[in-house]
Amino acid sequence: MKRLLREVAAPVQLALLALGLASLLLLLFGESPYHVGKALLRGAFASRDDLARTLAGAVPLIFTGLAVAIPFRAGLFNIGAEGQLILAGFAAGVTATVFADLSPIALMPLVMLIAMLVAMIPAGIAGWMRSRIGIHEVIATILLNFIIYSLVMWLLRVESFGLMAGMEPKTAEIPLGIRLGEAIPGTGIGVALVFAVLIAVVAEVVLFRTKPGLMLRARGGNPRAAESVGVRSGRVILGSMLVGGALASFAGTQQVLEVHHSYIEGFSPGYGFTGIAVALLGANRPLGVVLAGLFFAVLRSGAFAMDALAGIPREAVGLLEVLIILLVASELIRGSFRKARAGTAGGVA
Amino acid sequence: MILQDVLTATIFAATPLLLAALGGLLSERGGVVNIALEGIMLFGAFAAAAVTLWTGSPLLGIIAGVLTGALVGALHGTACIYLRADHVISGIAVNMFAASGTILLLKVVYGTKGSSPQLGSLKLLGVPLTVHLAVVALAAVPLVWFLLYRTRFGLRLRACGEYPEAADAVGINVHGYRLAGVVLSGVLAGLAGVFLVMTAGSFAKHMSAGRGYIALAALVFGRWRPVAVAIGCLVFALGRGVQDVLELEIGIPPQLSEMMPYLLTLLVLAVWPLIRRGRSAEPPAALGRPFVRG
């Protein structure tokens, strides 16, 4: 119990520190942190619709947070979650419309599976390049992101995949039967959120209670020591990146099945990159990622109201994410966070 | 004709890569991983556009871009060296800071979402500034080589990147030299950002478009040696040179040809080590390792 408290204390302190620094900045610009905060919270929680939007907004952040956190535990940076989730979202949209005649019970798993497999391709390429050639995964995943952006933009303009209705090109609407709704009616808690929490629990158990999880953490903690006791580094690298790709795919699939009901170009406001902040604030623990995902979802969801009611540009929320990343990254500020840091020093580009 | 077009496009595409990669070289030979090149470019580009618009003088704009680059470099350096932040995380934070920060600045300063107003004439002595900067980038290759291998500063910087304890033992200020390396990389990457603005004629969000990462790929390809890194930049720039030809002459859809620079870089990175087997990349020995005076 005491240990748990201590583990929770550090991220909470960091989040408070970041919010404190942000308030100071607001004061510096002559704005009242109280009013800005109130507008933000009102935007996130005022009505049942707002609450539902906030909770649904946490889902992609939890998944991208996990997609960054799991490889991070193995000492790897999956900066490719953004590309992976875009590819998955597109694959989900196309699969759902191509096989629209299937019964929803068969179609739903098929959509999720195909989206997952497709997202695992770029993640796997980056993992392979890291383990076989030693190309740092940050470079490979970023290059793959740009390749995916162009590829999906092009595919969406190929007639059989996309429609050019309105401003943004998109795929056709998915069948009604596989659209996700609320898990408990009237609460705003969606099926996808329940699924996300379940996945996080599974990830927590696998990471801390199973042999593959131990091997993954061993390689992240000290690659050489892990190899000397028989952990095969190459397999862990490839495996953890593939898992990262699969986790990122759920973010893209959720956006299609729950939020937009088709793949729309530009649907992700950088979920994959916010995932980095989510993972770091969540101390790279799956259950911590759930809480951090909810925290960032409140900020993002309230940002529109903050913009409208208090006149603070909503892009300012992005700066708070950066602030948190920097605070977590700085060893001297972090102190008790040291445990969570994986061995990333070796062979960096 | 096509060949000439490709060549011109390649040289101009190589200019920002050369500047950023040579900057990254100075940072990483000193031991500090510089993923932040992308964000430094973006901040340098914005500063150059803003000051040019404000003063009407592109020269002042260039100076502002370079100084901003140095400042952001110093920020990344301070986080890595003095706060002992993880170099990769700090670099990514700088890049995210630059991406959202410049969009925020566009909104606050110009009230626009995508790009700044046009900058007007960008010529010096009747020649476009981009040409001057391309010449500077090419000249920087031998200059950086000379700095690294023929000066006392270069020798000491490399010592800090290979074996900081030994450097410290002979009285070298490891933290100071490392910071100098990162600040110099900020100067060069800032200049790369200036070049992008001078080419486009205005600042646009996300205009660095992954060039900082391609410059890092050139560092790996050239195994942290100036001339080989420069060759890497030219090879990767060929992707952009070919891009225009594919689009305009052959009629490949723009969405597909935009992929070329990234695809080419990735393929070269994947295939090159297979061709020259046995000689894998050798980063500076102490790259990414914080130095704590013991």
XYZ file of C-alpha atoms in Angstrom:
643
model
C 0.000 0.000 0.000
C 2.755 2.401 0.946
C 4.639 1.562 -2.218
C 1.554 2.153 -4.304
C 1.061 5.547 -2.704
C 4.646 6.493 -3.434
C 4.310 5.430 -7.046
C 1.165 7.488 -7.486
C 2.611 10.483 -5.661
C 5.354 11.305 -8.186
C 3.151 11.671 -11.295
C 0.551 13.625 -9.336
C 3.256 15.987 -8.083
C 4.508 16.423 -11.641
C 1.040 17.150 -13.017
C 0.462 19.691 -10.235
C 3.867 21.257 -10.872
C 3.065 21.577 -14.574
C -0.344 23.091 -13.848
C 1.314 25.477 -11.369
C 3.865 26.584 -13.961
C 1.094 27.035 -16.521
C -0.849 29.192 -14.019
C 2.257 31.307 -13.466
C 2.566 31.783 -17.227
C -1.076 32.831 -17.414
C -0.512 35.376 -14.616
C 2.480 36.677 -16.537
C 0.202 37.348 -19.511
C -2.309 39.044 -17.232
C -4.884 36.253 -17.312
C -6.575 34.765 -14.289
C -5.728 31.073 -13.849
C -8.974 30.688 -11.900
C -11.175 31.862 -14.765
C -9.222 29.916 -17.373
C -9.385 26.777 -15.260
C -13.088 27.232 -14.647
C -13.794 27.662 -18.364
C -11.731 24.571 -19.124
C -13.479 22.415 -16.541
C -16.891 23.691 -17.597
C -16.097 22.750 -21.191
C -15.099 19.259 -20.132
C -17.874 18.480 -17.632
C -20.808 20.938 -17.846
C -23.356 18.792 -19.673
C -23.793 15.068 -20.143
C -22.700 15.483 -23.777
C -19.541 17.245 -22.635
C -18.775 14.455 -20.188
C -19.392 11.806 -22.851
C -17.055 13.649 -25.244
C -14.374 13.928 -22.571
C -14.560 10.219 -21.730
C -14.571 9.178 -25.404
C -11.601 11.494 -25.924
C -9.626 9.560 -23.332
C -9.838 6.316 -25.335
C -7.378 7.147 -28.143
C -5.022 8.716 -25.586
C -5.061 5.587 -23.417
C -4.302 3.416 -26.430
C -1.529 5.634 -27.814
C -0.168 5.997 -24.273
C 0.029 2.206 -24.038
C 1.488 2.027 -27.569
C 4.358 4.236 -26.355
C 4.642 2.822 -22.815
C 5.028 -0.887 -23.645
C 7.943 -0.442 -26.080
C 9.380 2.137 -23.656
C 9.513 -0.578 -20.975
C 11.744 -2.496 -23.417
C 13.923 0.587 -23.908
C 12.367 1.691 -27.212
C 10.648 4.887 -28.365
C 7.597 4.224 -30.493
C 7.169 7.680 -32.016
C 5.240 6.022 -34.832
C 1.932 5.608 -32.997
C 0.494 8.492 -35.033
C 1.145 6.795 -38.367
C 0.114 3.397 -37.015
C -3.273 4.668 -35.823
C -3.939 6.541 -39.070
C -3.194 3.412 -41.080
C -5.420 1.373 -38.761
C -8.268 3.881 -38.971
C -8.137 3.820 -42.755
C -8.022 0.014 -42.837
C -10.963 -0.140 -40.416
C -13.018 2.266 -42.524
C -12.337 0.365 -45.740
C -12.889 -3.088 -44.226
C -16.177 -2.029 -42.636
C -17.581 -0.796 -45.941
C -16.194 -3.558 -48.164
C -17.646 -6.310 -45.945
C -20.723 -4.322 -44.931
C -22.997 -7.286 -45.714
C -21.492 -9.499 -43.015
C -23.384 -9.757 -39.745
C -22.113 -7.262 -37.153
C -20.948 -10.093 -34.887
C -18.502 -11.257 -37.568
C -17.710 -7.825 -38.983
C -16.626 -6.170 -35.723
C -13.745 -8.581 -34.957
C -12.760 -8.654 -38.631
C -12.460 -4.847 -38.727
C -10.412 -4.771 -35.534
C -8.160 -7.617 -36.668
C -7.387 -6.208 -40.105
C -6.754 -2.726 -38.676
C -4.453 -4.274 -36.085
C -2.467 -6.345 -38.581
C -2.062 -3.392 -40.930
C -0.802 -1.149 -38.104
C 1.676 -3.806 -37.045
C 3.438 -3.631 -40.434
C 5.197 -0.249 -39.964
C 5.834 -1.006 -36.282
C 7.387 -4.310 -37.294
C 9.554 -2.665 -39.946
C 10.911 -0.222 -37.350
C 11.520 -3.054 -34.874
C 13.277 -5.121 -37.510
C 15.483 -2.214 -38.554
C 16.453 -1.586 -34.932
C 17.241 -5.188 -34.060
C 18.916 -6.202 -37.329
C 20.623 -3.077 -38.621
C 20.773 -0.900 -35.525
C 18.838 2.002 -37.066
C 17.356 3.967 -34.177
C 13.610 3.437 -34.015
C 12.907 7.159 -33.616
C 14.260 7.825 -37.112
C 12.559 4.792 -38.666
C 9.150 5.404 -37.084
C 9.133 9.110 -38.005
C 10.061 8.358 -41.625
C 7.340 5.689 -41.687
C 4.843 8.237 -40.315
C 5.468 10.534 -43.267
C 5.234 7.615 -45.702
C 1.907 6.567 -44.159
C 0.466 10.113 -44.280
C 1.114 10.275 -48.045
C 0.063 6.695 -48.714
C -3.304 7.041 -46.983
C -3.924 10.447 -48.587
C -3.349 8.848 -51.976
C -5.404 5.714 -51.294
C -8.303 7.838 -50.079
C -8.342 9.532 -53.485
C -8.449 6.224 -55.331
C -12.068 5.836 -56.360
C -12.837 2.442 -54.863
C -11.706 3.484 -51.354
C -12.805 7.041 -50.711
C -15.476 9.644 -51.366
C -14.762 13.292 -52.057
C -17.852 14.569 -50.269
C -17.451 17.996 -48.663
C -14.135 19.368 -47.447
C -12.361 16.261 -46.204
C -12.114 13.127 -48.254
C -13.417 10.108 -46.362
C -14.508 6.512 -46.708
C -18.174 5.585 -46.974
C -20.204 5.437 -43.742
C -19.833 2.190 -41.831
C -22.889 -0.061 -41.192
C -25.075 0.866 -38.199
C -24.571 -2.514 -36.550
C -20.901 -2.001 -35.704
C -21.081 1.558 -34.405
C -20.082 1.643 -30.764
C -22.361 3.210 -28.174
C -22.555 3.552 -24.419
C -21.710 0.596 -22.221
C -24.055 1.743 -19.429
C -26.815 3.954 -20.878
C -26.914 7.496 -19.553
C -23.422 7.563 -18.042
C -21.350 8.610 -21.038
C -19.106 5.617 -20.469
C -18.633 4.054 -23.882
C -17.997 0.437 -24.827
C -14.627 1.549 -26.186
C -13.577 3.057 -22.839
C -14.429 -0.195 -21.033
C -12.410 -2.079 -23.658
C -9.481 0.329 -23.224
C -9.420 -0.160 -19.454
C -9.620 -3.950 -19.906
C -6.682 -3.872 -22.328
C -4.716 -1.779 -19.843
C -5.405 -4.309 -17.075
C -4.263 -7.140 -19.353
C -1.129 -5.158 -20.240
C -0.436 -4.533 -16.541
C -0.726 -8.246 -15.748
C 1.364 -9.372 -18.736
C 4.038 -6.770 -18.019
C 4.418 -7.479 -14.288
C 3.185 -11.050 -13.797
C 4.343 -13.078 -16.814
C 7.616 -14.274 -18.289
C 7.387 -12.301 -21.553
C 6.689 -9.190 -19.479
C 9.715 -9.860 -17.303
C 11.924 -10.382 -20.354
C 10.660 -7.141 -21.848
C 11.353 -5.168 -18.674
C 14.743 -6.851 -18.262
C 15.870 -5.762 -21.723
C 14.622 -2.249 -20.990
C 16.360 -2.087 -17.626
C 19.740 -3.360 -18.717
C 20.090 -4.845 -22.204
C 23.464 -6.508 -21.542
C 22.446 -8.099 -18.262
C 19.245 -9.349 -19.882
C 21.152 -10.924 -22.759
C 23.563 -12.630 -20.404
C 20.676 -14.425 -18.690
C 19.244 -15.565 -22.002
C 16.832 -12.820 -23.059
C 16.970 -12.531 -26.830
C 17.157 -8.813 -27.398
C 16.147 -8.935 -31.048
C 12.926 -10.788 -30.271
C 12.008 -8.435 -27.446
C 12.595 -5.409 -29.680
C 10.498 -6.769 -32.537
C 7.827 -8.128 -30.199
C 7.370 -4.968 -28.168
C 7.179 -2.817 -31.303
C 4.540 -5.156 -32.784
C 2.524 -4.914 -29.566
C 2.916 -1.132 -29.738
C 1.540 -1.120 -33.286
C -1.411 -3.297 -32.263
C -2.236 -1.006 -29.318
C -2.037 2.083 -31.527
C -4.406 0.413 -33.996
C -7.187 0.363 -31.385
C -7.016 4.166 -31.225
C -7.633 4.465 -34.964
C -10.356 1.795 -34.956
C -12.170 3.459 -32.045
C -12.209 6.774 -33.896
C -13.905 5.085 -36.858
C -16.339 2.827 -34.968
C -17.328 5.212 -32.167
C -16.682 8.816 -33.167
C -16.691 9.497 -36.922
C -18.397 6.368 -38.358
C -16.046 6.580 -41.363
C -12.359 7.273 -41.908
C -11.967 11.031 -42.319
C -8.715 12.617 -43.454
C -7.024 14.533 -40.653
C -9.141 12.940 -37.901
C -6.195 12.690 -35.504
C -5.039 15.911 -33.846
C -1.746 14.225 -33.009
C -3.019 11.476 -30.667
C 0.152 9.512 -31.311
C 2.369 12.337 -30.058
C 0.186 13.147 -27.065
C 0.600 9.441 -26.314
C 4.232 10.187 -25.431
C 3.142 12.640 -22.740
C 0.466 10.197 -21.557
C 2.958 7.346 -21.258
C 5.539 9.449 -19.419
C 3.047 10.974 -16.988
C 1.632 7.487 -16.414
C 5.146 6.378 -15.418
C 4.962 3.855 -18.279
C 2.616 1.700 -16.173
C -0.544 0.590 -18.007
C -2.854 1.579 -15.148
C -1.003 4.882 -14.788
C -1.561 5.420 -18.512
C -5.328 5.113 -18.000
C -5.292 7.899 -15.389
C -2.926 10.062 -17.460
C -5.111 9.495 -20.519
C -8.153 10.771 -18.608
C -6.153 13.789 -17.368
C -5.098 14.823 -20.877
C -8.589 14.110 -22.231
C -10.038 16.642 -19.765
C -7.491 19.247 -20.919
C -8.209 18.606 -24.606
C -11.956 18.431 -24.194
C -12.066 21.651 -22.180
C -9.702 23.480 -24.536
C -12.498 24.593 -26.892
C -14.459 26.159 -24.058
C -11.270 27.743 -22.692
C -10.758 29.262 -26.151
C -14.335 30.532 -26.413
C -14.941 31.651 -22.823
C -11.517 32.791 -21.624
C -9.839 33.694 -24.927
C -6.844 31.405 -24.467
C -5.982 29.741 -27.811
C -6.710 26.041 -27.478
C -3.314 25.186 -28.968
C -1.857 26.323 -25.619
C -2.878 22.948 -24.190
C -0.237 21.391 -26.441
C 2.408 23.388 -24.570
C 1.281 21.841 -21.285
C 1.935 18.399 -22.773
C 5.462 19.478 -23.691
C 6.018 20.914 -20.218
C 5.037 17.601 -18.628
C 7.315 15.639 -20.951
C 10.249 17.911 -20.086
C 9.556 17.686 -16.351
C 9.370 13.896 -16.446
C 12.493 13.665 -18.597
C 14.674 15.763 -16.314
C 16.360 13.418 -13.923
C 17.209 16.069 -11.380
C 13.607 17.253 -11.145
C 12.218 13.785 -11.288
C 14.153 12.024 -8.581
C 11.802 9.210 -7.673
C 11.001 8.612 -11.322
C 14.366 7.026 -11.927
C 12.996 3.505 -11.753
C 10.684 4.050 -14.681
C 13.454 5.103 -17.013
C 14.395 2.359 -19.374
C 17.968 1.907 -20.575
C 17.842 4.097 -23.625
C 21.398 5.312 -23.628
C 22.938 2.480 -25.624
C 23.354 2.921 -29.368
C 21.345 6.059 -29.808
C 21.535 7.829 -33.133
C 16.789 19.111 -69.443
C 15.255 16.735 -66.928
C 18.667 15.918 -65.537
C 19.414 19.587 -64.991
C 16.076 20.066 -63.236
C 16.751 17.111 -60.971
C 20.226 18.428 -60.184
C 19.034 21.930 -59.285
C 16.161 20.575 -57.216
C 18.541 18.188 -55.472
C 21.021 20.908 -54.497
C 18.283 23.110 -53.089
C 16.716 20.151 -51.312
C 20.138 19.228 -49.926
C 20.844 22.693 -48.484
C 18.648 22.479 -45.362
C 19.642 18.835 -44.870
C 23.352 19.735 -45.053
C 22.998 22.572 -42.569
C 20.949 20.528 -40.112
C 23.060 17.378 -40.435
C 26.362 19.241 -39.968
C 24.809 20.862 -36.918
C 23.725 17.482 -35.618
C 27.261 16.258 -36.223
C 28.762 18.921 -33.952
C 26.244 18.133 -31.226
C 26.574 14.368 -31.396
C 30.368 14.253 -31.735
C 30.335 16.089 -28.420
C 28.049 13.413 -26.952
C 24.614 15.028 -27.038
C 21.946 13.261 -29.117
C 20.139 15.893 -31.157
C 16.670 14.715 -32.127
C 15.693 18.378 -31.625
C 17.012 19.470 -35.063
C 13.474 19.376 -36.456
C 12.110 21.738 -33.804
C 15.118 24.064 -33.974
C 14.570 24.420 -37.726
C 10.925 25.261 -37.187
C 11.643 27.910 -34.533
C 14.466 29.369 -36.645
C 12.127 29.544 -39.623
C 9.425 31.326 -37.653
C 11.848 33.834 -36.153
C 13.320 34.606 -39.586
C 9.853 35.177 -41.072
C 8.625 37.274 -38.146
C 11.672 39.565 -37.970
C 11.782 39.986 -41.757
C 8.114 40.992 -41.727
C 8.624 43.305 -38.757
C 11.774 45.122 -39.907
C 11.513 44.622 -43.670
C 15.107 43.423 -43.689
C 15.758 39.776 -44.655
C 19.289 40.118 -43.279
C 17.966 40.875 -39.815
C 15.599 37.957 -40.355
C 18.527 35.640 -40.993
C 20.280 36.843 -37.849
C 17.096 36.308 -35.832
C 16.684 32.796 -37.207
C 20.257 31.886 -36.325
C 20.052 33.367 -32.821
C 16.740 31.627 -32.148
C 18.252 28.353 -33.304
C 21.184 28.872 -30.920
C 18.780 29.655 -28.071
C 16.628 26.558 -28.622
C 19.808 24.515 -28.980
C 20.971 25.892 -25.641
C 17.622 24.913 -24.113
C 17.962 21.321 -25.323
C 21.608 21.308 -24.255
C 20.817 22.582 -20.774
C 18.111 19.948 -20.320
C 20.444 17.155 -21.458
C 23.698 18.279 -19.868
C 22.769 20.044 -16.654
C 19.331 18.570 -15.845
C 20.455 15.163 -17.119
C 17.275 14.680 -19.101
C 17.084 11.732 -21.431
C 18.449 13.176 -24.683
C 15.863 11.540 -26.934
C 12.894 12.565 -24.778
C 14.166 16.128 -24.478
C 14.623 16.304 -28.249
C 11.121 15.033 -28.895
C 9.750 17.516 -26.356
C 11.522 20.366 -28.208
C 10.017 19.162 -31.490
C 6.506 19.011 -30.048
C 7.099 22.416 -28.422
C 8.081 23.854 -31.797
C 5.149 22.281 -33.643
C 2.466 23.568 -31.257
C 4.408 26.707 -30.285
C 4.764 28.046 -33.833
C 1.088 27.349 -34.576
C 0.190 29.246 -31.400
C 2.475 32.130 -32.433
C 0.928 32.254 -35.917
C -2.475 32.604 -34.283
C -1.401 35.200 -31.713
C 0.854 37.346 -33.940
C -0.818 37.124 -37.360
C -4.264 35.792 -36.508
C -3.862 33.046 -39.105
C -3.986 29.284 -38.816
C -1.725 27.985 -41.560
C 0.929 30.455 -42.621
C 2.404 33.926 -42.147
C 1.972 36.796 -44.650
C 4.302 36.835 -47.675
C 7.768 38.221 -47.026
C 8.307 40.191 -50.254
C 11.617 40.451 -52.098
C 14.325 38.194 -50.696
C 17.369 39.177 -52.695
C 20.878 40.273 -51.851
C 23.080 41.901 -54.537
C 20.489 40.889 -57.121
C 20.785 37.184 -56.284
C 18.103 35.279 -54.332
C 19.120 34.698 -50.712
C 18.467 30.992 -51.158
C 21.450 30.843 -53.527
C 23.676 32.537 -50.940
C 22.528 30.073 -48.305
C 23.090 27.089 -50.613
C 26.678 28.259 -51.070
C 27.064 28.669 -47.305
C 25.767 25.116 -46.782
C 28.240 23.649 -49.253
C 31.093 25.673 -47.746
C 30.095 24.475 -44.287
C 31.168 20.914 -45.133
C 34.928 21.614 -45.280
C 34.600 24.185 -42.492
C 33.003 21.688 -40.090
C 35.592 19.084 -41.106
C 38.372 21.571 -40.362
C 36.790 22.567 -37.051
C 36.472 18.951 -35.926
C 39.806 17.548 -37.074
C 42.231 20.470 -37.298
C 41.458 22.698 -34.331
C 41.946 22.366 -30.613
C 38.233 22.954 -30.105
C 37.368 20.026 -32.395
C 39.769 17.647 -30.717
C 38.418 18.503 -27.285
C 34.798 18.281 -28.470
C 35.412 14.804 -29.868
C 37.105 13.774 -26.642
C 33.954 14.768 -24.730
C 31.898 12.586 -27.055
C 34.158 9.563 -26.874
C 35.461 9.457 -23.319
C 34.309 12.361 -21.166
C 36.044 11.017 -18.017
C 39.429 11.182 -19.763
C 38.652 14.631 -21.145
C 37.732 15.772 -17.655
C 40.899 14.267 -16.197
C 43.078 16.446 -18.442
C 41.149 19.526 -17.413
C 38.647 19.930 -20.246
C 35.320 21.471 -19.243
C 33.124 18.628 -20.546
C 29.804 20.344 -19.886
C 31.004 23.567 -21.508
C 32.257 21.870 -24.662
C 29.135 19.764 -24.989
C 26.957 22.855 -24.618
C 29.063 24.641 -27.248
C 28.492 21.716 -29.626
C 24.726 21.813 -29.124
C 24.576 25.616 -29.482
C 26.561 25.420 -32.744
C 24.151 22.779 -33.974
C 21.348 25.212 -33.108
C 23.039 27.904 -35.203
C 23.279 25.618 -38.236
C 19.795 24.082 -37.846
C 18.370 27.583 -37.342
C 19.997 28.597 -40.626
C 18.376 25.545 -42.228
C 15.022 26.893 -41.040
C 15.880 30.331 -42.471
C 16.533 28.679 -45.822
C 13.089 27.023 -45.792
C 11.401 30.384 -45.173
C 13.449 32.115 -47.883
C 12.519 29.351 -50.333
C 8.802 29.373 -49.553
C 8.533 33.166 -49.183
C 6.557 32.811 -45.932
C 6.353 30.676 -42.803
C 3.946 27.726 -42.897
C 3.094 25.386 -40.045
C 5.021 22.098 -39.974
C 7.184 23.429 -42.822
C 10.257 21.489 -41.672
C 8.338 18.351 -42.756
C 10.663 15.796 -41.181
C 13.881 17.272 -42.618
C 15.467 17.240 -39.161
C 14.927 13.504 -38.967
C 16.243 12.951 -42.500
C 19.341 14.909 -41.415
C 19.698 12.471 -38.503
C 19.390 9.603 -40.966
C 22.245 11.223 -42.939
C 24.321 11.258 -39.724
C 23.786 7.518 -39.288
C 24.414 6.875 -42.994
C 27.630 8.931 -42.921
C 28.683 7.351 -39.614
C 29.220 10.725 -37.936
C 31.921 11.852 -40.448
C 31.450 15.240 -42.167
C 32.135 14.334 -45.803
C 30.229 11.056 -45.688
C 27.336 12.805 -43.919
C 27.291 15.416 -46.701
C 27.129 12.663 -49.319
C 24.234 11.155 -47.375
C 22.412 14.501 -47.501
C 22.849 14.671 -51.272
C 21.592 11.099 -51.688
C 18.521 11.759 -49.550
C 17.908 15.088 -51.304
C 17.710 13.203 -54.576
C 14.340 11.933 -53.358
C 12.986 15.469 -53.391
C 14.699 16.235 -56.693
C 13.054 13.197 -58.259
C 9.743 14.079 -56.600
C 9.158 17.123 -58.816
C 10.080 15.239 -61.963
C 7.765 12.348 -61.077
C 4.974 14.800 -60.445
C 5.393 17.225 -63.341
C 6.868 15.085 -66.091
C 5.426 11.622 -65.502
C 2.189 12.676 -63.809
C 2.403 10.623 -60.618
C -0.228 11.921 -58.134
C 1.309 14.476 -55.744
C 0.195 12.502 -52.664
C 2.311 9.603 -53.860
C 5.369 11.541 -54.988
C 5.471 13.408 -51.650
C 6.399 10.081 -50.127
C 9.628 9.839 -52.151
C 12.104 11.628 -49.842
C 11.051 9.557 -46.822
C 10.806 6.272 -48.707
C 14.202 6.765 -50.322
C 15.798 7.619 -46.966
C 14.274 4.581 -45.284
C 15.280 2.231 -48.110
C 18.845 3.560 -48.218
C 19.137 3.182 -44.429
C 17.834 -0.388 -44.611
C 19.851 -1.545 -47.606
C 23.159 0.302 -47.189
C 24.419 -1.749 -44.209
C 23.706 -4.936 -46.168
C 25.929 -3.700 -49.000
C 28.870 -2.781 -46.779
C 28.605 -5.683 -44.417
C 30.599 -5.886 -41.252
C 31.067 -2.148 -40.960
C 28.116 -1.150 -38.882
C 27.454 2.371 -37.677
C 29.873 3.538 -34.998
C 28.356 6.367 -33.006
C 30.586 8.365 -30.651
C 31.219 6.091 -27.668
C 29.678 8.365 -25.029
C 26.728 9.513 -27.152
C 23.634 9.992 -25.020
C 25.466 9.247 -21.785
C 25.275 11.995 -19.176
C 28.575 13.008 -17.655
C 28.652 13.353 -13.888
C 31.880 14.676 -12.452
C 32.949 12.100 -9.922
